[in-house]
């Protein structure tokens, strides 16, 4: 574990899809423990496992079912009793300015959680993430690097 600028980096190896969902659930519990809005960037190539991880995160909030990739709709809304989770996929975003038109700022309020796949497509418009998750293929599994504000460090 290393720390720079009050951000902490942690690295994990996740061997398979089931473990990925379980790992996401752990991240989700940490997010859920925060009362303020949280912005999570999910970085990684197509097929890295970003949506799988999002499914685990959503499970921690009480969403048991499947998670569809909001590739064409840009965002899928999950409504829970205490807060909303927005799952973005900006892969098909043409211009970051489009996020302004959809009123992106309103999504980062009221204790909402924003999960963002392809956040680099929203560069210049999106805020700094509270948690940055980098996923890369490593052998049959995945390497995950978390860079987080201290309150989001995994136990
Ligand atoms: P992305 O959203 O990054 O494009 P997906 O979440 O759709 O990627 O996952 C792509 C594939 O990777 C799926 O077939 C999924 O089962 C697999 N996968 C996810 N996590 C892991 C893991 N930790 N180890 C091995 N395979 C994984
Ligand atoms: Mg995806």
PDB file of C-alpha atoms and ligand atoms in Angstrom:
ATOM      1  CA  UNK A   1       0.000   0.000   0.000  1.00  0.00           C
ATOM      2  CA  UNK A   2       1.401   3.419  -0.905  1.00  0.00           C
ATOM      3  CA  UNK A   3       0.093   6.894  -0.252  1.00  0.00           C
ATOM      4  CA  UNK A   4       0.521  10.118  -2.230  1.00  0.00           C
ATOM      5  CA  UNK A   5      -1.488  13.329  -1.963  1.00  0.00           C
ATOM      6  CA  UNK A   6      -3.767  11.720   0.599  1.00  0.00           C
ATOM      7  CA  UNK A   7      -4.697   9.041  -1.926  1.00  0.00           C
ATOM      8  CA  UNK A   8      -4.024   5.419  -1.156  1.00  0.00           C
ATOM      9  CA  UNK A   9      -3.263   2.770  -3.770  1.00  0.00           C
ATOM     10  CA  UNK A  10      -4.047  -0.895  -3.196  1.00  0.00           C
ATOM     11  CA  UNK A  11      -3.512  -3.805  -5.579  1.00  0.00           C
ATOM     12  CA  UNK A  12      -5.413  -7.082  -5.852  1.00  0.00           C
ATOM     13  CA  UNK A  13      -5.509 -10.141  -8.080  1.00  0.00           C
ATOM     14  CA  UNK A  14      -9.000 -11.510  -8.723  1.00  0.00           C
ATOM     15  CA  UNK A  15      -8.996 -15.002 -10.238  1.00  0.00           C
ATOM     16  CA  UNK A  16     -12.499 -15.361 -11.707  1.00  0.00           C
ATOM     17  CA  UNK A  17     -15.887 -13.778 -12.336  1.00  0.00           C
ATOM     18  CA  UNK A  18     -17.513 -14.944  -9.077  1.00  0.00           C
ATOM     19  CA  UNK A  19     -14.642 -13.515  -7.043  1.00  0.00           C
ATOM     20  CA  UNK A  20     -14.928 -10.311  -9.067  1.00  0.00           C
ATOM     21  CA  UNK A  21     -18.575  -9.888  -8.059  1.00  0.00           C
ATOM     22  CA  UNK A  22     -17.690 -10.620  -4.420  1.00  0.00           C
ATOM     23  CA  UNK A  23     -14.826  -8.123  -4.562  1.00  0.00           C
ATOM     24  CA  UNK A  24     -17.170  -5.511  -6.041  1.00  0.00           C
ATOM     25  CA  UNK A  25     -19.581  -6.166  -3.216  1.00  0.00           C
ATOM     26  CA  UNK A  26     -16.840  -5.300  -0.723  1.00  0.00           C
ATOM     27  CA  UNK A  27     -16.224  -2.016  -2.527  1.00  0.00           C
ATOM     28  CA  UNK A  28     -19.980  -1.423  -2.537  1.00  0.00           C
ATOM     29  CA  UNK A  29     -20.211  -1.846   1.235  1.00  0.00           C
ATOM     30  CA  UNK A  30     -17.447   0.721   1.691  1.00  0.00           C
ATOM     31  CA  UNK A  31     -19.274   3.152  -0.615  1.00  0.00           C
ATOM     32  CA  UNK A  32     -22.545   2.518   1.156  1.00  0.00           C
ATOM     33  CA  UNK A  33     -20.985   3.447   4.495  1.00  0.00           C
ATOM     34  CA  UNK A  34     -20.391   6.992   3.158  1.00  0.00           C
ATOM     35  CA  UNK A  35     -23.208   9.478   3.474  1.00  0.00           C
ATOM     36  CA  UNK A  36     -21.868  11.910   0.862  1.00  0.00           C
ATOM     37  CA  UNK A  37     -22.048  11.396  -2.912  1.00  0.00           C
ATOM     38  CA  UNK A  38     -19.250   9.274  -4.307  1.00  0.00           C
ATOM     39  CA  UNK A  39     -17.827   9.203  -7.812  1.00  0.00           C
ATOM     40  CA  UNK A  40     -16.153   5.990  -8.952  1.00  0.00           C
ATOM     41  CA  UNK A  41     -14.155   5.679 -12.180  1.00  0.00           C
ATOM     42  CA  UNK A  42     -13.821   2.193 -13.692  1.00  0.00           C
ATOM     43  CA  UNK A  43     -10.860   2.186 -16.033  1.00  0.00           C
ATOM     44  CA  UNK A  44      -9.891  -0.666 -18.352  1.00  0.00           C
ATOM     45  CA  UNK A  45     -10.209  -2.130 -21.843  1.00  0.00           C
ATOM     46  CA  UNK A  46     -13.316  -3.725 -23.327  1.00  0.00           C
ATOM     47  CA  UNK A  47     -13.780  -7.054 -21.579  1.00  0.00           C
ATOM     48  CA  UNK A  48     -11.619  -6.142 -18.583  1.00  0.00           C
ATOM     49  CA  UNK A  49     -14.456  -6.717 -16.125  1.00  0.00           C
ATOM     50  CA  UNK A  50     -15.773  -3.221 -15.329  1.00  0.00           C
ATOM     51  CA  UNK A  51     -19.449  -4.183 -15.648  1.00  0.00           C
ATOM     52  CA  UNK A  52     -18.899  -7.366 -13.622  1.00  0.00           C
ATOM     53  CA  UNK A  53     -17.374  -5.267 -10.858  1.00  0.00           C
ATOM     54  CA  UNK A  54     -20.290  -2.829 -11.102  1.00  0.00           C
ATOM     55  CA  UNK A  55     -22.693  -5.748 -10.639  1.00  0.00           C
ATOM     56  CA  UNK A  56     -20.922  -6.590  -7.364  1.00  0.00           C
ATOM     57  CA  UNK A  57     -21.021  -2.970  -6.206  1.00  0.00           C
ATOM     58  CA  UNK A  58     -24.754  -2.786  -6.979  1.00  0.00           C
ATOM     59  CA  UNK A  59     -25.311  -6.025  -5.095  1.00  0.00           C
ATOM     60  CA  UNK A  60     -24.025  -4.360  -1.909  1.00  0.00           C
ATOM     61  CA  UNK A  61     -26.821  -1.804  -2.290  1.00  0.00           C
ATOM     62  CA  UNK A  62     -29.430  -4.544  -2.689  1.00  0.00           C
ATOM     63  CA  UNK A  63     -29.632  -5.093  -6.458  1.00  0.00           C
ATOM     64  CA  UNK A  64     -29.589  -8.875  -6.891  1.00  0.00           C
ATOM     65  CA  UNK A  65     -30.203  -9.125 -10.622  1.00  0.00           C
ATOM     66  CA  UNK A  66     -28.310  -8.657 -13.833  1.00  0.00           C
ATOM     67  CA  UNK A  67     -26.697  -5.378 -14.846  1.00  0.00           C
ATOM     68  CA  UNK A  68     -27.056  -4.278 -18.429  1.00  0.00           C
ATOM     69  CA  UNK A  69     -24.375  -2.212 -20.049  1.00  0.00           C
ATOM     70  CA  UNK A  70     -25.765   1.296 -20.573  1.00  0.00           C
ATOM     71  CA  UNK A  71     -23.683   1.640 -23.729  1.00  0.00           C
ATOM     72  CA  UNK A  72     -26.427   3.292 -25.787  1.00  0.00           C
ATOM     73  CA  UNK A  73     -28.385   5.001 -23.016  1.00  0.00           C
ATOM     74  CA  UNK A  74     -25.153   6.259 -21.355  1.00  0.00           C
ATOM     75  CA  UNK A  75     -26.678   5.798 -17.899  1.00  0.00           C
ATOM     76  CA  UNK A  76     -28.777   3.256 -16.038  1.00  0.00           C
ATOM     77  CA  UNK A  77     -30.470   4.347 -12.813  1.00  0.00           C
ATOM     78  CA  UNK A  78     -30.783   2.062  -9.793  1.00  0.00           C
ATOM     79  CA  UNK A  79     -33.093   3.401  -7.141  1.00  0.00           C
ATOM     80  CA  UNK A  80     -32.728   2.222  -3.558  1.00  0.00           C
ATOM     81  CA  UNK A  81     -34.558   3.289  -0.413  1.00  0.00           C
ATOM     82  CA  UNK A  82     -31.795   5.543   0.860  1.00  0.00           C
ATOM     83  CA  UNK A  83     -30.085   6.663  -2.348  1.00  0.00           C
ATOM     84  CA  UNK A  84     -29.570   6.246  -6.073  1.00  0.00           C
ATOM     85  CA  UNK A  85     -26.755   4.562  -7.905  1.00  0.00           C
ATOM     86  CA  UNK A  86     -26.063   5.748 -11.464  1.00  0.00           C
ATOM     87  CA  UNK A  87     -24.179   3.368 -13.704  1.00  0.00           C
ATOM     88  CA  UNK A  88     -22.629   5.191 -16.646  1.00  0.00           C
ATOM     89  CA  UNK A  89     -20.943   3.763 -19.721  1.00  0.00           C
ATOM     90  CA  UNK A  90     -19.436   6.585 -21.753  1.00  0.00           C
ATOM     91  CA  UNK A  91     -17.959   4.354 -24.453  1.00  0.00           C
ATOM     92  CA  UNK A  92     -20.204   5.834 -27.149  1.00  0.00           C
ATOM     93  CA  UNK A  93     -20.025   9.398 -25.935  1.00  0.00           C
ATOM     94  CA  UNK A  94     -18.998  11.515 -28.888  1.00  0.00           C
ATOM     95  CA  UNK A  95     -18.049  14.693 -27.095  1.00  0.00           C
ATOM     96  CA  UNK A  96     -17.634  15.370 -23.350  1.00  0.00           C
ATOM     97  CA  UNK A  97     -19.885  18.428 -23.865  1.00  0.00           C
ATOM     98  CA  UNK A  98     -22.849  16.046 -24.248  1.00  0.00           C
ATOM     99  CA  UNK A  99     -22.541  15.417 -20.517  1.00  0.00           C
ATOM    100  CA  UNK A 100     -23.257  19.090 -19.888  1.00  0.00           C
ATOM    101  CA  UNK A 101     -26.431  18.825 -21.977  1.00  0.00           C
ATOM    102  CA  UNK A 102     -27.637  15.856 -19.936  1.00  0.00           C
ATOM    103  CA  UNK A 103     -27.116  17.867 -16.746  1.00  0.00           C
ATOM    104  CA  UNK A 104     -24.305  15.717 -15.419  1.00  0.00           C
ATOM    105  CA  UNK A 105     -23.798  17.907 -12.341  1.00  0.00           C
ATOM    106  CA  UNK A 106     -27.214  16.905 -10.979  1.00  0.00           C
ATOM    107  CA  UNK A 107     -26.068  13.293 -10.842  1.00  0.00           C
ATOM    108  CA  UNK A 108     -23.378  14.083  -8.274  1.00  0.00           C
ATOM    109  CA  UNK A 109     -25.732  15.130  -5.496  1.00  0.00           C
ATOM    110  CA  UNK A 110     -28.110  13.887  -2.784  1.00  0.00           C
ATOM    111  CA  UNK A 111     -25.720  11.181  -1.623  1.00  0.00           C
ATOM    112  CA  UNK A 112     -25.822   9.474  -5.014  1.00  0.00           C
ATOM    113  CA  UNK A 113     -23.189   6.987  -6.135  1.00  0.00           C
ATOM    114  CA  UNK A 114     -21.887   7.337  -9.705  1.00  0.00           C
ATOM    115  CA  UNK A 115     -20.146   4.382 -11.314  1.00  0.00           C
ATOM    116  CA  UNK A 116     -18.421   5.428 -14.541  1.00  0.00           C
ATOM    117  CA  UNK A 117     -17.140   3.104 -17.223  1.00  0.00           C
ATOM    118  CA  UNK A 118     -14.952   4.848 -19.846  1.00  0.00           C
ATOM    119  CA  UNK A 119     -14.568   7.998 -17.737  1.00  0.00           C
ATOM    120  CA  UNK A 120     -11.767   9.252 -20.001  1.00  0.00           C
ATOM    121  CA  UNK A 121     -14.459  10.015 -22.610  1.00  0.00           C
ATOM    122  CA  UNK A 122     -15.806  12.641 -20.219  1.00  0.00           C
ATOM    123  CA  UNK A 123     -12.480  14.300 -19.610  1.00  0.00           C
ATOM    124  CA  UNK A 124     -12.716  17.960 -18.659  1.00  0.00           C
ATOM    125  CA  UNK A 125     -16.349  17.658 -17.612  1.00  0.00           C
ATOM    126  CA  UNK A 126     -16.360  14.912 -14.979  1.00  0.00           C
ATOM    127  CA  UNK A 127     -15.128  15.701 -11.454  1.00  0.00           C
ATOM    128  CA  UNK A 128     -12.124  14.033  -9.854  1.00  0.00           C
ATOM    129  CA  UNK A 129     -13.169  10.567  -8.693  1.00  0.00           C
ATOM    130  CA  UNK A 130     -13.296   9.619  -5.031  1.00  0.00           C
ATOM    131  CA  UNK A 131     -12.269   6.135  -6.071  1.00  0.00           C
ATOM    132  CA  UNK A 132     -10.338   5.171  -9.192  1.00  0.00           C
ATOM    133  CA  UNK A 133     -10.491   1.489 -10.145  1.00  0.00           C
ATOM    134  CA  UNK A 134      -8.127   0.189 -12.802  1.00  0.00           C
ATOM    135  CA  UNK A 135      -8.798  -3.292 -14.187  1.00  0.00           C
ATOM    136  CA  UNK A 136      -6.359  -5.172 -16.407  1.00  0.00           C
ATOM    137  CA  UNK A 137      -6.329  -8.734 -17.699  1.00  0.00           C
ATOM    138  CA  UNK A 138      -3.635 -10.793 -15.998  1.00  0.00           C
ATOM    139  CA  UNK A 139      -3.420 -14.427 -17.058  1.00  0.00           C
ATOM    140  CA  UNK A 140      -6.843 -16.008 -16.564  1.00  0.00           C
ATOM    141  CA  UNK A 141      -7.833 -13.395 -13.981  1.00  0.00           C
ATOM    142  CA  UNK A 142      -7.673  -9.666 -13.443  1.00  0.00           C
ATOM    143  CA  UNK A 143      -5.391  -7.254 -11.664  1.00  0.00           C
ATOM    144  CA  UNK A 144      -7.199  -4.472  -9.858  1.00  0.00           C
ATOM    145  CA  UNK A 145      -5.623  -1.285  -8.650  1.00  0.00           C
ATOM    146  CA  UNK A 146      -7.654   0.942  -6.360  1.00  0.00           C
ATOM    147  CA  UNK A 147      -6.641   4.550  -5.820  1.00  0.00           C
ATOM    148  CA  UNK A 148      -8.861   6.040  -3.173  1.00  0.00           C
ATOM    149  CA  UNK A 149      -9.382   8.829  -0.748  1.00  0.00           C
ATOM    150  CA  UNK A 150      -8.522   7.467   2.723  1.00  0.00           C
ATOM    151  CA  UNK A 151     -12.191   6.979   3.683  1.00  0.00           C
ATOM    152  CA  UNK A 152     -12.639   4.510   0.804  1.00  0.00           C
ATOM    153  CA  UNK A 153      -9.640   2.298   1.512  1.00  0.00           C
ATOM    154  CA  UNK A 154     -10.657  -1.360   1.749  1.00  0.00           C
ATOM    155  CA  UNK A 155     -10.143  -3.052   5.107  1.00  0.00           C
TER     156      UNK A 155
HETATM  157  P1  LIG B   1     -16.161  -4.698 -19.332  1.00  0.00           P
HETATM  158  O1  LIG B   1     -17.376  -4.084 -18.699  1.00  0.00           O
HETATM  159  O2  LIG B   1     -14.876  -4.150 -18.747  1.00  0.00           O
HETATM  160  O3  LIG B   1     -16.163  -4.595 -20.830  1.00  0.00           O
HETATM  161  P2  LIG B   1     -17.262  -7.229 -18.432  1.00  0.00           P
HETATM  162  O4  LIG B   1     -17.544  -6.958 -17.008  1.00  0.00           O
HETATM  163  O5  LIG B   1     -18.400  -7.242 -19.365  1.00  0.00           O
HETATM  164  O6  LIG B   1     -16.116  -6.242 -18.980  1.00  0.00           O
HETATM  165  O7  LIG B   1     -16.503  -8.631 -18.424  1.00  0.00           O
HETATM  166  C1  LIG B   1     -15.946  -9.210 -19.575  1.00  0.00           C
HETATM  167  C2  LIG B   1     -15.661 -10.664 -19.309  1.00  0.00           C
HETATM  168  O8  LIG B   1     -14.659 -10.817 -18.300  1.00  0.00           O
HETATM  169  C3  LIG B   1     -16.873 -11.444 -18.817  1.00  0.00           C
HETATM  170  O9  LIG B   1     -16.960 -12.638 -19.584  1.00  0.00           O
HETATM  171  C4  LIG B   1     -16.566 -11.744 -17.376  1.00  0.00           C
HETATM  172  O10 LIG B   1     -17.108 -12.980 -16.983  1.00  0.00           O
HETATM  173  C5  LIG B   1     -15.053 -11.802 -17.372  1.00  0.00           C
HETATM  174  N1  LIG B   1     -14.457 -11.509 -16.056  1.00  0.00           N
HETATM  175  C6  LIG B   1     -14.786 -10.502 -15.234  1.00  0.00           C
HETATM  176  N2  LIG B   1     -13.998 -10.487 -14.142  1.00  0.00           N
HETATM  177  C7  LIG B   1     -13.136 -11.529 -14.268  1.00  0.00           C
HETATM  178  C8  LIG B   1     -12.054 -12.051 -13.453  1.00  0.00           C
HETATM  179  N3  LIG B   1     -11.688 -11.444 -12.316  1.00  0.00           N
HETATM  180  N4  LIG B   1     -11.369 -13.121 -13.903  1.00  0.00           N
HETATM  181  C9  LIG B   1     -11.716 -13.698 -15.080  1.00  0.00           C
HETATM  182  N5  LIG B   1     -12.715 -13.264 -15.882  1.00  0.00           N
HETATM  183  C10 LIG B   1     -13.426 -12.200 -15.495  1.00  0.00           C
HETATM  184 MG1  LIG B   2     -18.812  -2.765 -19.536  1.00  0.00          MG
END
